[in-house]
XYZ file of C-alpha atoms in Angstrom:
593
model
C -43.669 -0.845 34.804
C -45.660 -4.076 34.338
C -45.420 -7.075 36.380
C -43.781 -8.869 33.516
C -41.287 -6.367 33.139
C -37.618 -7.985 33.525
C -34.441 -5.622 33.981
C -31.284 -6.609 33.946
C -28.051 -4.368 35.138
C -24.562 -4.810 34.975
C -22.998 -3.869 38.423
C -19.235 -4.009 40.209
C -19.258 -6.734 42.364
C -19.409 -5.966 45.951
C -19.827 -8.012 49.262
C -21.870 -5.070 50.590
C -24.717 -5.462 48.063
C -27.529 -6.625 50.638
C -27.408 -10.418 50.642
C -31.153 -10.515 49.325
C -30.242 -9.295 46.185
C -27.095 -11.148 45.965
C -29.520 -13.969 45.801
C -30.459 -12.910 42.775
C -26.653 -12.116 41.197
C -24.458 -14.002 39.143
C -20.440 -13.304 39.405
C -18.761 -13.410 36.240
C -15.354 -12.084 35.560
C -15.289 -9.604 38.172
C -18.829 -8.266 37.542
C -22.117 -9.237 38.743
C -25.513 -9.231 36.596
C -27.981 -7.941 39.012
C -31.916 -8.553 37.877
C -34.835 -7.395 39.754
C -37.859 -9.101 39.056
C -41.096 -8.236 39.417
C -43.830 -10.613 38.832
C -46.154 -13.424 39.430
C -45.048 -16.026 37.042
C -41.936 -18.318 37.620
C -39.145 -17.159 35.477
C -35.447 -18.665 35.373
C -32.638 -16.282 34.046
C -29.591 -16.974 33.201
C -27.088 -14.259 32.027
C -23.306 -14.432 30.603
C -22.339 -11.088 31.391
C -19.884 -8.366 29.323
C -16.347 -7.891 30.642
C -15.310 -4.656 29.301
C -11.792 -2.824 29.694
C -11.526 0.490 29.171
C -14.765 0.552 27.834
C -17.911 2.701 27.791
C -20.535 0.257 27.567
C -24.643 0.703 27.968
C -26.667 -2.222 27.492
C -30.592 -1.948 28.285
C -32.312 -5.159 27.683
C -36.234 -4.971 28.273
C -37.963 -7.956 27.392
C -41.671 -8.689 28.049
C -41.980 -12.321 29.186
C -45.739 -13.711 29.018
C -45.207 -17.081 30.436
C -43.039 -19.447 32.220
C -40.160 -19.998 30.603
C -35.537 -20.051 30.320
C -34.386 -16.949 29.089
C -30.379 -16.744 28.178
C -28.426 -14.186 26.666
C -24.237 -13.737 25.414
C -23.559 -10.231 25.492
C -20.641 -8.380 23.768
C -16.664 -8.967 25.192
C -14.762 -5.411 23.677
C -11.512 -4.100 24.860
C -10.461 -0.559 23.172
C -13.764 0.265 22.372
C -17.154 2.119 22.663
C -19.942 0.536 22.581
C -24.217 1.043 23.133
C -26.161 -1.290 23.118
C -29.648 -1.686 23.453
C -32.267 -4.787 22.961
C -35.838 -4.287 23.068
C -37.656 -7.867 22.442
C -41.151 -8.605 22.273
C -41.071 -12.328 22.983
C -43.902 -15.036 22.111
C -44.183 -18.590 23.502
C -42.261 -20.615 21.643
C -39.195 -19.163 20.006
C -35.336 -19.881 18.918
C -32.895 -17.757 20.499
C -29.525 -16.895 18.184
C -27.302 -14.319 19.224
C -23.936 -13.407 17.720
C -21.030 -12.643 20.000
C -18.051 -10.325 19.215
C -15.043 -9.725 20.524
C -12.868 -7.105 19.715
C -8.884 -6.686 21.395
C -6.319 -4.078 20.211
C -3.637 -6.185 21.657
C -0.596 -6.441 18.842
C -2.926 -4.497 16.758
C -5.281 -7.919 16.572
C -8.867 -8.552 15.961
C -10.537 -11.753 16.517
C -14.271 -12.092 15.900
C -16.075 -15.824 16.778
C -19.811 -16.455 16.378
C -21.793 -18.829 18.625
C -25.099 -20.091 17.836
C -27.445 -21.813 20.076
C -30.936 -23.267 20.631
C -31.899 -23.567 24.572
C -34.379 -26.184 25.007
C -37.373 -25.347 27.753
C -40.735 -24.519 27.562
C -40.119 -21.285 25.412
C -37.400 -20.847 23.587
C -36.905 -17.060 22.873
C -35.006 -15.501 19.639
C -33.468 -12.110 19.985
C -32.357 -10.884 16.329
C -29.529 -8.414 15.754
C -29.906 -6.886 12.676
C -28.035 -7.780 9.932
C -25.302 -4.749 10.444
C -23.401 -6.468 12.978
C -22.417 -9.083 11.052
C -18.483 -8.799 10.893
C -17.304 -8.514 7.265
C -13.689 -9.312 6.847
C -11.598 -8.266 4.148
C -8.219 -8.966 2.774
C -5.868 -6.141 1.285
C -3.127 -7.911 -0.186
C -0.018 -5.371 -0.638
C 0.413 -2.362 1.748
C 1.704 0.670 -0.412
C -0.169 3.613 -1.301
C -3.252 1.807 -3.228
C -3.650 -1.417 -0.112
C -3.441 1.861 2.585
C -6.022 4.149 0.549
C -8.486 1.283 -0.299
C -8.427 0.357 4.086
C -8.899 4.000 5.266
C -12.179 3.857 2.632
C -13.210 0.795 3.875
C -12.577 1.522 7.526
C -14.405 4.903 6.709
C -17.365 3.765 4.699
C -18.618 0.655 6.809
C -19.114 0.620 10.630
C -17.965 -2.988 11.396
C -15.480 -4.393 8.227
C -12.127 -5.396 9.622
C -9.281 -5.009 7.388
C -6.072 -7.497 7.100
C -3.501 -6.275 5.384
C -0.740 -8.964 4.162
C 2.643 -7.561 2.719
C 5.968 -9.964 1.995
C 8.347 -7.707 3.466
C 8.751 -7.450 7.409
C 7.483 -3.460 6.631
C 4.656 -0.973 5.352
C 4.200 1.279 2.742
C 5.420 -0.054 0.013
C 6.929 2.578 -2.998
C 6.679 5.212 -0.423
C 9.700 3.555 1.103
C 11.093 2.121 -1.751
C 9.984 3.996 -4.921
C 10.275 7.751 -4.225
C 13.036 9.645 -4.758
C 15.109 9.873 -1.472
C 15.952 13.759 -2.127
C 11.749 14.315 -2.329
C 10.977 13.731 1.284
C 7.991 15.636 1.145
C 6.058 12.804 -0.903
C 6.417 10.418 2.079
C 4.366 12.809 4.437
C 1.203 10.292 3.411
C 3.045 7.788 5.844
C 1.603 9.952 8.604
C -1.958 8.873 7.319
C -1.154 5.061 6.637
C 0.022 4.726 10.087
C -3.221 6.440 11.635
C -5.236 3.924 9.658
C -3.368 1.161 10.870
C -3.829 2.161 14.246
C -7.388 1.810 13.622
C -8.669 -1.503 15.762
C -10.511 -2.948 13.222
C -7.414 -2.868 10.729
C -4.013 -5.295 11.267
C -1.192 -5.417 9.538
C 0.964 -8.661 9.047
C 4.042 -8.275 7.745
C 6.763 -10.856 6.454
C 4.063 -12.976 4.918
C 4.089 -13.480 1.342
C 0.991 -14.801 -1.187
C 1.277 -16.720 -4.020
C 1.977 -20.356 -5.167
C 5.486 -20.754 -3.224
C 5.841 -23.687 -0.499
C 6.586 -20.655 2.445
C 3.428 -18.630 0.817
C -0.316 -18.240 1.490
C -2.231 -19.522 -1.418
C -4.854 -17.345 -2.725
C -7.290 -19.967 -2.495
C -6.749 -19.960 1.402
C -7.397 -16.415 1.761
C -10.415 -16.208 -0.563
C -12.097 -19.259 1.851
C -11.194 -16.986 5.068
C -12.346 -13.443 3.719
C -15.436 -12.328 2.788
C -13.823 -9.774 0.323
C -9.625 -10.173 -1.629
C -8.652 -6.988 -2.542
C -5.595 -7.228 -4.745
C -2.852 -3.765 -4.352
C 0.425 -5.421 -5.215
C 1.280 -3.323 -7.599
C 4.014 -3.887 -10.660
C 6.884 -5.987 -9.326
C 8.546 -7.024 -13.474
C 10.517 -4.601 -15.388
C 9.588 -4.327 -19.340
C 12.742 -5.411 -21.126
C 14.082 -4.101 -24.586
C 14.638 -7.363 -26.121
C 17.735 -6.559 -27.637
C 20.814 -7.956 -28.045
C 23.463 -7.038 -25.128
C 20.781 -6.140 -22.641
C 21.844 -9.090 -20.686
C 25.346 -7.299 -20.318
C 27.181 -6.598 -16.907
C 26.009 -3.030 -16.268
C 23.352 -2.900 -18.397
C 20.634 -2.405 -15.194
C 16.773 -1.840 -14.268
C 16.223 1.395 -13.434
C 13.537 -0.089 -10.983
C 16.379 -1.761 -9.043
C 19.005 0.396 -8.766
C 16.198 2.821 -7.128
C 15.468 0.145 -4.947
C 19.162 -0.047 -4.313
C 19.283 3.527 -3.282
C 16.190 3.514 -0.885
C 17.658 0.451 0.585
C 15.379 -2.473 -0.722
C 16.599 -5.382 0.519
C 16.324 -7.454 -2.732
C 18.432 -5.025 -4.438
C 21.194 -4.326 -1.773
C 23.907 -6.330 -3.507
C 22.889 -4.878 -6.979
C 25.734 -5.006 -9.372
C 26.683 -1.742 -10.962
C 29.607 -0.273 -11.654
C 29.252 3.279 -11.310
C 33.045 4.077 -12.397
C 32.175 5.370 -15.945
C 31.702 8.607 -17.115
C 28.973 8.255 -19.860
C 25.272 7.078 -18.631
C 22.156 5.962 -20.760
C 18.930 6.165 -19.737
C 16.380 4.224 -22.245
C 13.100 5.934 -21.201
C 12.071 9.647 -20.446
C 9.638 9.081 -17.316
C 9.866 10.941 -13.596
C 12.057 7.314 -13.048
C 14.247 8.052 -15.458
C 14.516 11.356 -14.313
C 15.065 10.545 -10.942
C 17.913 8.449 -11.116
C 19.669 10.777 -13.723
C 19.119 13.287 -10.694
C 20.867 10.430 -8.084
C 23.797 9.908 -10.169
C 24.640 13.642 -10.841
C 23.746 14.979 -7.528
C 26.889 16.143 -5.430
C 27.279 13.640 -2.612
C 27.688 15.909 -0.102
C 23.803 16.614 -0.754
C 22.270 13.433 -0.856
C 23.923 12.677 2.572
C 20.979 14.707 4.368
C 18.456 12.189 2.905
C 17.376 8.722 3.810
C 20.227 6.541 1.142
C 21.952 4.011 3.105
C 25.109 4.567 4.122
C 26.340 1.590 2.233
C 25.210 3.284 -0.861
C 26.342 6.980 -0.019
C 29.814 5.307 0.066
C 29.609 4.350 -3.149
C 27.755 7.460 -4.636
C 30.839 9.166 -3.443
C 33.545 7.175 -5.594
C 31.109 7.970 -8.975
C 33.133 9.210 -11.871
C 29.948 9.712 -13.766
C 29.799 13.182 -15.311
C 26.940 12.877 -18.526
C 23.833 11.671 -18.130
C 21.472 11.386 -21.624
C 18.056 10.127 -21.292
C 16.616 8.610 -24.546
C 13.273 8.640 -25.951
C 11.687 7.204 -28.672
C 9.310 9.954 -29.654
C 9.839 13.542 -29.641
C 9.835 16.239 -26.703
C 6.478 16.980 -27.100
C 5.592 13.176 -25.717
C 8.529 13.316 -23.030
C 6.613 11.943 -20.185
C 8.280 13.451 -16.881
C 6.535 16.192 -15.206
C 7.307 19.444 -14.868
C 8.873 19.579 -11.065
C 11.580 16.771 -12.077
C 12.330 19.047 -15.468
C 13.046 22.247 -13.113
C 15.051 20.029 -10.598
C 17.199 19.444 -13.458
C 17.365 22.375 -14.501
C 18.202 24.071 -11.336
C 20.713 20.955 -10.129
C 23.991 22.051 -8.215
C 27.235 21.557 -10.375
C 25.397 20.329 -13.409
C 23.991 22.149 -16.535
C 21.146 20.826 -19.703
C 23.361 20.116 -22.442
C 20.269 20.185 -25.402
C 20.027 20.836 -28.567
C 18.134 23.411 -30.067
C 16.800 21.716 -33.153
C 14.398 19.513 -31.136
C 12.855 22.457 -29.709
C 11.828 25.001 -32.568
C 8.634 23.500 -33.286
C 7.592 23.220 -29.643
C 6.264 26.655 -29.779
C 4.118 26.483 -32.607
C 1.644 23.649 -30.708
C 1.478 24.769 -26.670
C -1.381 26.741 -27.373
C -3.844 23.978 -28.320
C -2.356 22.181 -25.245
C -4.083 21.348 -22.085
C -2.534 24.204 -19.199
C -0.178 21.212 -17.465
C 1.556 19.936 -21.155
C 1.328 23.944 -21.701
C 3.668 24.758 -18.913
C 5.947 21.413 -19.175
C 6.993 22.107 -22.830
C 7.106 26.029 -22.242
C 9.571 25.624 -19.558
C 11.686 22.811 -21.864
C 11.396 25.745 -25.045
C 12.610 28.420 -23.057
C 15.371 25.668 -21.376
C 16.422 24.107 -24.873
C 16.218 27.866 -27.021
C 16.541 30.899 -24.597
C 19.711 32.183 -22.506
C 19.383 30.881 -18.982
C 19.092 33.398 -16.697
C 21.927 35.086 -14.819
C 21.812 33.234 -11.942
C 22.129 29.981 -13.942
C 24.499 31.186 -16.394
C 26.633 31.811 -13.415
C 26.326 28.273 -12.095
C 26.653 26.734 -15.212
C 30.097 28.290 -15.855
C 31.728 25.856 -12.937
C 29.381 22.950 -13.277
C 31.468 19.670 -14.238
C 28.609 17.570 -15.275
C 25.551 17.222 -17.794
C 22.771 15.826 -18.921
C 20.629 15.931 -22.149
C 17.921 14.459 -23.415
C 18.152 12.816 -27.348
C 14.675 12.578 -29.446
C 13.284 10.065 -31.797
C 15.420 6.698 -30.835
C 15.571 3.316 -30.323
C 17.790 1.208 -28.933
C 18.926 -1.610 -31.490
C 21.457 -2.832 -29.696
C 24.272 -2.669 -26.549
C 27.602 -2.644 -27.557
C 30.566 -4.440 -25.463
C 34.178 -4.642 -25.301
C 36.084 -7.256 -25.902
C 36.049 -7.954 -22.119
C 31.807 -7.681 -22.248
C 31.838 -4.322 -20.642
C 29.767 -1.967 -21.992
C 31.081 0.319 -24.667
C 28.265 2.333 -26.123
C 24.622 1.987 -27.282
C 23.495 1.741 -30.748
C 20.013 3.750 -31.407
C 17.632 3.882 -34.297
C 16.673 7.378 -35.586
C 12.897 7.589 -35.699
C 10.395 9.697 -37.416
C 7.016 10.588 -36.454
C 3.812 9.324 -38.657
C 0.160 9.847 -37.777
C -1.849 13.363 -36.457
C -0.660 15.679 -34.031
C -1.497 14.070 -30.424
C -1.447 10.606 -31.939
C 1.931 10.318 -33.583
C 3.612 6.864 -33.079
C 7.091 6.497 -33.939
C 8.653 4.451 -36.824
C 12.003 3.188 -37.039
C 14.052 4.281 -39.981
C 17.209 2.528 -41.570
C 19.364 5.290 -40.481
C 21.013 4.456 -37.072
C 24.116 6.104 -34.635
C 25.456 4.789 -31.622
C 26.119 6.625 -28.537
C 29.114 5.852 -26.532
C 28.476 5.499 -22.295
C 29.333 2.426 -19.890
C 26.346 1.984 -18.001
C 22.710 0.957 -19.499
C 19.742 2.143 -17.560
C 16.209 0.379 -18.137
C 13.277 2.677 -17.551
C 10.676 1.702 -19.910
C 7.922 0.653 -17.430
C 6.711 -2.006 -14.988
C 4.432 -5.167 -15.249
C 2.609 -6.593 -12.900
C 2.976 -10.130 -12.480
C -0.413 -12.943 -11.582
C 0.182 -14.882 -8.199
C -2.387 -17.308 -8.913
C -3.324 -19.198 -12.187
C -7.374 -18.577 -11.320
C -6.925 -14.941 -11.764
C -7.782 -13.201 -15.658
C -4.327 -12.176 -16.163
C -3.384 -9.828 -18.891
C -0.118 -10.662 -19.532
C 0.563 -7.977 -22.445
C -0.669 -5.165 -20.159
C 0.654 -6.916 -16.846
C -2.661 -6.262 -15.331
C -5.452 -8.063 -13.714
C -8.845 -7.433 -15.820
C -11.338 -5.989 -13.373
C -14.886 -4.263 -14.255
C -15.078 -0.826 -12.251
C -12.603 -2.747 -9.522
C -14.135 -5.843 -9.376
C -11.958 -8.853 -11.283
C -13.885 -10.308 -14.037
C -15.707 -14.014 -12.802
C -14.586 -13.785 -9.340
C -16.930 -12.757 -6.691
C -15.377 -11.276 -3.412
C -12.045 -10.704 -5.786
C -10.760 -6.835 -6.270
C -8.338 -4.733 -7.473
C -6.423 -1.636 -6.680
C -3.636 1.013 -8.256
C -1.091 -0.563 -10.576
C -2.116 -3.953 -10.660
C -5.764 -2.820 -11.973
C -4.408 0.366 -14.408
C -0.720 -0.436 -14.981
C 2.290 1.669 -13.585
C 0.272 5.187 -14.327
C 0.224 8.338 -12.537
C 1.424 9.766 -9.488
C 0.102 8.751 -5.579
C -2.768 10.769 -5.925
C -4.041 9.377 -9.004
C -3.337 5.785 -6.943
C -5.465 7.461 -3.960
C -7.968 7.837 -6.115
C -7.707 4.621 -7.262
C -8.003 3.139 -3.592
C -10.746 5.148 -2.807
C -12.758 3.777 -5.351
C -12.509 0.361 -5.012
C -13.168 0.231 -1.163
C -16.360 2.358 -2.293
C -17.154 -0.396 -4.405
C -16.641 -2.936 -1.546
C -18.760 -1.529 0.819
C -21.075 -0.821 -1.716
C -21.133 -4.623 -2.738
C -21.795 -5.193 0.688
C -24.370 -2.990 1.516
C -26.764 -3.996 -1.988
C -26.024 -7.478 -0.912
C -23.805 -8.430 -4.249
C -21.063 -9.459 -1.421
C -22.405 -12.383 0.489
C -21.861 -11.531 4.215
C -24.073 -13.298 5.763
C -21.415 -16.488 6.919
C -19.414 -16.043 9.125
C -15.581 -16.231 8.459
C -12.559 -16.741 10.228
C -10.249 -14.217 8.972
C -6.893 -13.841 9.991
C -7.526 -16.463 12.557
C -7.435 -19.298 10.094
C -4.310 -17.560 8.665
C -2.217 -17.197 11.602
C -2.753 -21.191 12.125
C -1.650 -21.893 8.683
C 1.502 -18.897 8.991
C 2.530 -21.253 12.242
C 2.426 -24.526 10.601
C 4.541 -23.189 7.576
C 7.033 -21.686 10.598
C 6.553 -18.201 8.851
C 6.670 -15.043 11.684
C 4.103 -12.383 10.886
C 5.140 -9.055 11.998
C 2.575 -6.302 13.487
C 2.741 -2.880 13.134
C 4.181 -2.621 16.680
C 6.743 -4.077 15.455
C 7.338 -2.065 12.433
C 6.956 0.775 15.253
C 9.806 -0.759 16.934
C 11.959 -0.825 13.720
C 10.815 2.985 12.621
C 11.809 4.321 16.339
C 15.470 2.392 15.506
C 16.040 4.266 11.954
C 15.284 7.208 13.006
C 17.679 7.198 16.190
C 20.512 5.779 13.846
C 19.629 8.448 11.345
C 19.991 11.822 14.215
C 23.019 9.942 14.573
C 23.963 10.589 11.485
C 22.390 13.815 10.755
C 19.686 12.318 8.216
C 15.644 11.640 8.569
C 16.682 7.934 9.335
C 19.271 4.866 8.843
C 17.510 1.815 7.039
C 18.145 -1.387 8.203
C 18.382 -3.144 4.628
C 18.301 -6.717 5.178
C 14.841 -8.606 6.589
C 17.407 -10.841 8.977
C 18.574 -7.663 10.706
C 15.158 -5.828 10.613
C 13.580 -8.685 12.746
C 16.453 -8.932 14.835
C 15.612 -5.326 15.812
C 11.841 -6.419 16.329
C 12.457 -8.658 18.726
C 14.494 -7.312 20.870
């Protein structure tokens, strides 16, 4: 060790360090920074110290100090964390010194970085440089379902410092998980379990109840882009396609995307209007949607009191007269685009029985060859359904079932039909043919037409996203924001994510891989420098200030917690997974007690 060798130790405060050193100690927070010095020159040292709570912390700082001269350093405030440190500084005579200081606190699942820059004047000066690494890179997840959650655990994964925000209207997480999948497939929802370990990642909050868009009680976009260093955009497709027809604006004439909402307890959709005392339903559309509420409607009550429907809506359920279901596709069964686990469900569905007609079917047989293996099994398992003897088993059930469904090729709707009273009578279809080669058929209408008599309308002929700021490039035939590889066309720091960026495609793992790829391509942007990081930015910070002067609450995922823990005791009660509080008033009345 040289003469001008400085060291500097972080030590408990104690009144039986000898009072010779203590000369040389400065108390700060409980701690004392203890330096022994060994040298000829006159050196004056002044040290802000790191308070650290449950912390392992190692900081080494070894600086070689030619002259006489000030030397002053901020060190590193964490709480929840694990941290080493270490500084090694060759210091000339006349220098600047700059150091960045972060603080990090799990508290309410918060993280609040600040940046302080300073120039000491004396007779040196000294600069210590981090390197460029510890800059804190904020980013901004707006939407927390499947895509928001995928595209934080790959930025939370993929870069050492980011810290993620995620900003959803509702008072809770996940999205379509909670809202969109089918409350009799409970099994889907298990990705929950890895949302909620990302956000209990420190560097990631969640703030709930907050809502972003041009609306007087909203966060403008504008706001956020000025307080992030990176937008990512995972709101997915909020706007139901419509048919355009005449009667569609009927009573009972519905969105299929609400009255699933209505069953998984949405709170925009708890009052839904629909009139489920009718015996005859249509289902425009021939998706896993369509298939799943055709499943709802014909399931025995009994069973879907086990699963996570409301109460409210079980009550209902159970004074149903519906007893035929017939889902209604444009093209033929060959383009029928459920998947093969809703068909079997059908198939195999207590107290109802596949009412089809073999004509559709014949041909089916003649083109699964050439078909990739998935299509290959789907339309092998509707062949053998629509032309060959069920089995036994199901023969057996289908003897006592009561209800039905079916599934009618080549229409289009032209038109609902209503009762004198404008309650809805029937549905009149187009019969299509198919023009064009074999994988690329489209469907023309011919002048031949029938109707089809049923009191209730279902809607299931897509989703569209919707823009929540004019600045965006909006496509507003696709309902999609136009993004390059993720990133939105002319707007740097601006991304996308799942059904916003592709449309309403896929399953969740096709949006997981979705979310994967565009917090690859953040990190990546920020590591190749294409993402400016280098200012420093305020984050949720700024946010929260702007939440308070609007009088808007944001909710933490401690809260949510809070809310969780209270379904799920109200649903043992019951004998289900959980009860769902469906209105926001009465899910932050449980949060704050």
């Amino acid at each position: 060790m040289t003469d001008n060798t400085v060291i500097i130790m972080l030590v408990p405060y104690s009144s039986k360090v000898p009072s010779l050193t203590r000369n040389l100690m400065f108390r700060t927070r409980g701690l004392l920074t203890m330096m022994s010095v060994k040298r000829t020159s006159l050196s004056t040292n002044t040290n802000t110290t790191q308070r650290s709570t449950n912390t392992t912390s190692t900081n080494t700082y070894s600086t070689t100090i030619p002259s006489t001269n000030t030397y002053s350093t901020t060190t590193q405030r964490s709480t929840n964390t694990t941290s080493t440190n270490t500084y090694s500084t060759t210091i000339p005579s006349t220098n600047t010194y700059t150091n960045t200081t972060q603080r990090s606190t799990n508290a309410s699942n918060t993280t609040y970085i600040s940046t302080n820059s300073s120039t000491i004047p004396s007779t040196n000066t000294y600069s210590t440089t981090q390197r460029k690494a510890t800059k804190v890179p904020h980013v901004c997840i707006i939407g927390s379902g499947p895509a928001g959650f995928y595209t934080a655990q790959q930025i939370l994964k993929s870069h050492p410092s980011a810290c993620v925000d995620m900003y959803e209207r509702l008072p809770v997480p996940f999205g379509l998980v909670r809202y969109g999948v089918a409350p009799d497939h409970p099994e889907v929802k298990n990705c929950i379990n890895t949302f909620t370990q990302t956000a209990r990642n420190p560097r990631f909050t969640f703030l709930g109840n907050v809502s972003v868009g041009p609306d007087n009680d909203s966060i403008p976009l504008a706001q956020l882009r000025s307080a992030y260093h990176a937008v990512v955009m995972c709101y997915g497709s909020s706007r139901d396609r419509t048919l355009n027809i005449p009667g569609e604006c009927l009573p009972n004439v519905v969105s299929a995307r609400r009255l699933v909402g209505w069953y998984n307890g949405l709170p925009e959709d708890t009052d839904l209007d629909v009139d489920l005392g009718v015996e005859s339903v249509v289902v425009v559309g021939q998706g896993n949607v369509a298939v799943d509420v055709a499943r709802i409607l014909l399931t025995p009550v009994d069973a879907l009191r086990k699963t996570d429907i409301p109460e409210a809506v079980l009550n209902r359920l159970s004074e149903s007269r519906v007893r035929r279901v017939t889902l209604v596709g444009r093209r033929g069964p060959q383009h029928a685009a459920f998947t093969i686990k809703e068909l079997r469900e059908m198939i195999n569905l207590p107290g109802c029985k596949p009412h089809l007609n073999p004509h559709h079917y014949t041909h089916l047989r003649d083109i699964i060859p050439d078909l990739p293996r998935p299509r290959k099994r789907l339309l092998e398992l509707l062949a053998k359904t629509g032309l060959d003897p069920p089995n036994p088993k199901l023969a057996a059930s289908y003897t006592t079932a009561q209800r039905t469904w079916s599934l009618s090729f080549l229409r289009s709707p032209i038109q609902v039909l209503a009762s004198e009273h404008q309650g809805v009578i029937g549905i009149e279809l187009a019969i299509n043919r198919l023009e064009g080669e074999q994988g690329r058929e489209r469907a023309v209408t011919s002048t031949e037409t029938e109707v089809m008599e049923c009191g209730l309308v279902l809607r299931s002929i897509g989703y569209q996203g919707v823009s929540i700021d004019p600045s965006i490039p909006f496509n507003d035939n696709t309902g999609t924001i136009q993004h390059i590889d993720s990133r939105v066309m002319g707007m740097e720091g601006m991304y996308v994510s799942g059904w916003i960026g592709t449309g309403p495609v896929g399953v969740i793992l096709s949006t997981m891989t979705s979310g994967f790829s565009t917090g690859k391509a953040v990190v990546a942007d920020m590591d190749r420098g294409r993402l400016d990081i280098s200012e420093d930015k305020p984050g949720q910070d700024y946010i929260r200030d702007l939440l308070a002067q609007n009088g808007v609450r944001a909710v933490n995922f401690n809260e949510w917690s809070t809310l969780n823990h209270h379904e799920e005791t109200e649903g043992a009660r019951l004998g289900k997974p959980r009860e769902k509080v469906t209105s926001i008033s009465a899910m932050l009345k449980v949060m704050n007690h």
